[in-house]
mmCIF file of C-alpha atoms in Angstrom:
data_model
loop_
_atom_site.group_PDB
_atom_site.id
_atom_site.type_symbol
_atom_site.label_atom_id
_atom_site.label_comp_id
_atom_site.label_asym_id
_atom_site.label_seq_id
_atom_site.Cartn_x
_atom_site.Cartn_y
_atom_site.Cartn_z
ATOM 1 C CA LEU A 1 -3.056 -0.970 -10.088
ATOM 2 C CA VAL A 2 -5.497 -3.854 -10.608
ATOM 3 C CA LEU A 3 -4.800 -4.944 -6.902
ATOM 4 C CA ASP A 4 -5.199 -1.311 -5.789
ATOM 5 C CA ILE A 5 -8.691 -1.039 -7.607
ATOM 6 C CA CYS A 6 -9.813 -4.260 -6.146
ATOM 7 C CA GLN A 7 -8.849 -3.360 -2.724
ATOM 8 C CA ARG A 8 -10.569 -0.002 -3.107
ATOM 9 C CA ASP A 9 -13.781 -1.511 -4.677
ATOM 10 C CA GLY A 10 -14.159 -4.336 -2.543
ATOM 11 C CA ILE A 11 -13.497 -6.988 -4.987
ATOM 12 C CA ALA A 12 -12.214 -10.260 -3.341
ATOM 13 C CA VAL A 13 -8.743 -11.338 -4.763
ATOM 14 C CA VAL A 14 -7.689 -15.144 -4.098
ATOM 15 C CA TYR A 15 -3.880 -15.841 -4.414
ATOM 16 C CA GLU A 16 -4.212 -19.562 -5.533
ATOM 17 C CA PRO A 17 -4.472 -21.026 -8.782
ATOM 18 C CA ALA A 18 -7.671 -22.039 -10.230
ATOM 19 C CA VAL A 19 -7.683 -24.622 -12.915
ATOM 20 C CA GLU A 20 -11.507 -25.447 -13.047
ATOM 21 C CA LEU A 21 -12.068 -23.804 -16.239
ATOM 22 C CA GLU A 22 -15.644 -24.486 -16.404
ATOM 23 C CA GLN A 23 -16.145 -22.230 -13.449
ATOM 24 C CA TRP A 24 -14.691 -18.978 -14.880
ATOM 25 C CA ALA A 25 -16.624 -16.256 -15.978
ATOM 26 C CA GLY A 26 -13.882 -14.207 -17.577
ATOM 27 C CA ALA A 27 -10.169 -13.687 -17.478
ATOM 28 C CA PHE A 28 -7.629 -11.106 -18.326
ATOM 29 C CA VAL A 29 -3.943 -10.427 -18.813
ATOM 30 C CA THR A 30 -2.292 -7.584 -17.166
ATOM 31 C CA SER A 31 1.089 -5.953 -17.582
ATOM 32 C CA THR A 32 2.551 -2.586 -17.961
ATOM 33 C CA SER A 33 1.965 -2.223 -21.680
ATOM 34 C CA ARG A 34 -1.257 -4.080 -22.116
ATOM 35 C CA LEU A 35 -2.754 -2.687 -18.742
ATOM 36 C CA VAL A 36 -5.890 -4.739 -18.489
ATOM 37 C CA LEU A 37 -6.436 -7.241 -21.733
ATOM 38 C CA PRO A 38 -9.535 -9.208 -21.666
ATOM 39 C CA VAL A 39 -9.364 -13.094 -22.817
ATOM 40 C CA GLU A 40 -11.682 -14.963 -24.982
ATOM 41 C CA ARG A 41 -10.477 -18.578 -24.937
ATOM 42 C CA ILE A 42 -8.141 -20.332 -22.398
ATOM 43 C CA VAL A 43 -6.324 -23.433 -23.243
ATOM 44 C CA TYR A 44 -5.047 -25.672 -20.424
ATOM 45 C CA GLY A 45 -3.748 -29.076 -21.609
ATOM 46 C CA GLU A 46 -6.388 -30.808 -23.197
ATOM 47 C CA ASN A 47 -9.036 -28.434 -21.760
ATOM 48 C CA GLU A 48 -10.296 -25.387 -23.428
ATOM 49 C CA GLN A 49 -12.876 -22.893 -22.291
ATOM 50 C CA CYS A 50 -14.366 -19.709 -23.956
ATOM 51 C CA VAL A 51 -14.822 -16.971 -21.586
ATOM 52 C CA ASP A 52 -16.914 -13.718 -21.777
ATOM 53 C CA ALA A 53 -14.389 -10.986 -22.696
ATOM 54 C CA ASP A 54 -16.865 -8.426 -22.052
ATOM 55 C CA ASN A 55 -17.593 -9.547 -18.610
ATOM 56 C CA PRO A 56 -18.834 -6.638 -16.476
ATOM 57 C CA LEU A 57 -16.213 -7.016 -13.794
ATOM 58 C CA ILE A 58 -13.262 -6.934 -16.083
ATOM 59 C CA MET A 59 -14.611 -4.219 -18.067
ATOM 60 C CA HIS A 60 -14.694 -2.293 -14.866
ATOM 61 C CA LEU A 61 -11.139 -3.147 -13.968
ATOM 62 C CA LYS A 62 -10.195 -2.185 -17.553
ATOM 63 C CA ARG A 63 -11.808 1.173 -17.352
ATOM 64 C CA SER A 64 -10.690 1.682 -13.865
ATOM 65 C CA VAL A 65 -6.759 0.993 -14.788
ATOM 66 C CA GLU A 66 -7.025 3.187 -17.883
ATOM 67 C CA HIS A 67 -8.413 6.001 -15.862
ATOM 68 C CA LEU A 68 -5.837 5.739 -12.970
ATOM 69 C CA THR A 69 -2.867 5.259 -15.442
ATOM 70 C CA THR A 70 -4.123 8.553 -17.210
ATOM 71 C CA GLU A 71 -4.530 10.362 -13.934
ATOM 72 C CA LYS A 72 -1.141 9.390 -12.433
ATOM 73 C CA SER A 73 0.657 10.025 -15.861
ATOM 74 C CA GLU A 74 2.955 12.829 -16.091
ATOM 75 C CA LEU A 75 4.085 14.811 -19.475
ATOM 76 C CA ILE A 76 7.653 14.350 -20.276
ATOM 77 C CA ILE A 77 7.824 16.078 -23.499
ATOM 78 C CA ASP A 78 5.539 19.034 -24.467
ATOM 79 C CA ASP A 79 4.985 18.651 -28.307
ATOM 80 C CA GLN A 80 3.777 21.948 -28.497
ATOM 81 C CA ASN A 81 7.173 23.601 -27.932
ATOM 82 C CA HIS A 82 9.027 21.375 -30.306
#
């Protein structure tokens, strides 16, 4: 979903590792269960970098993924009938 949102919203995606932590404005982890989880601190070897967990782009992705997940979800069990 994150890549779909990036394509839809014209957000560039680079498929290369980026280890220059001082250049990072923000970061997130994405998975089926966590959707988009903002990161506050990155540790890479001896390097450590704090990043903005409230980065506007990451917050946009987080909200968009949550919205699409809800929109594409289907009711499996109707608790009102049980």
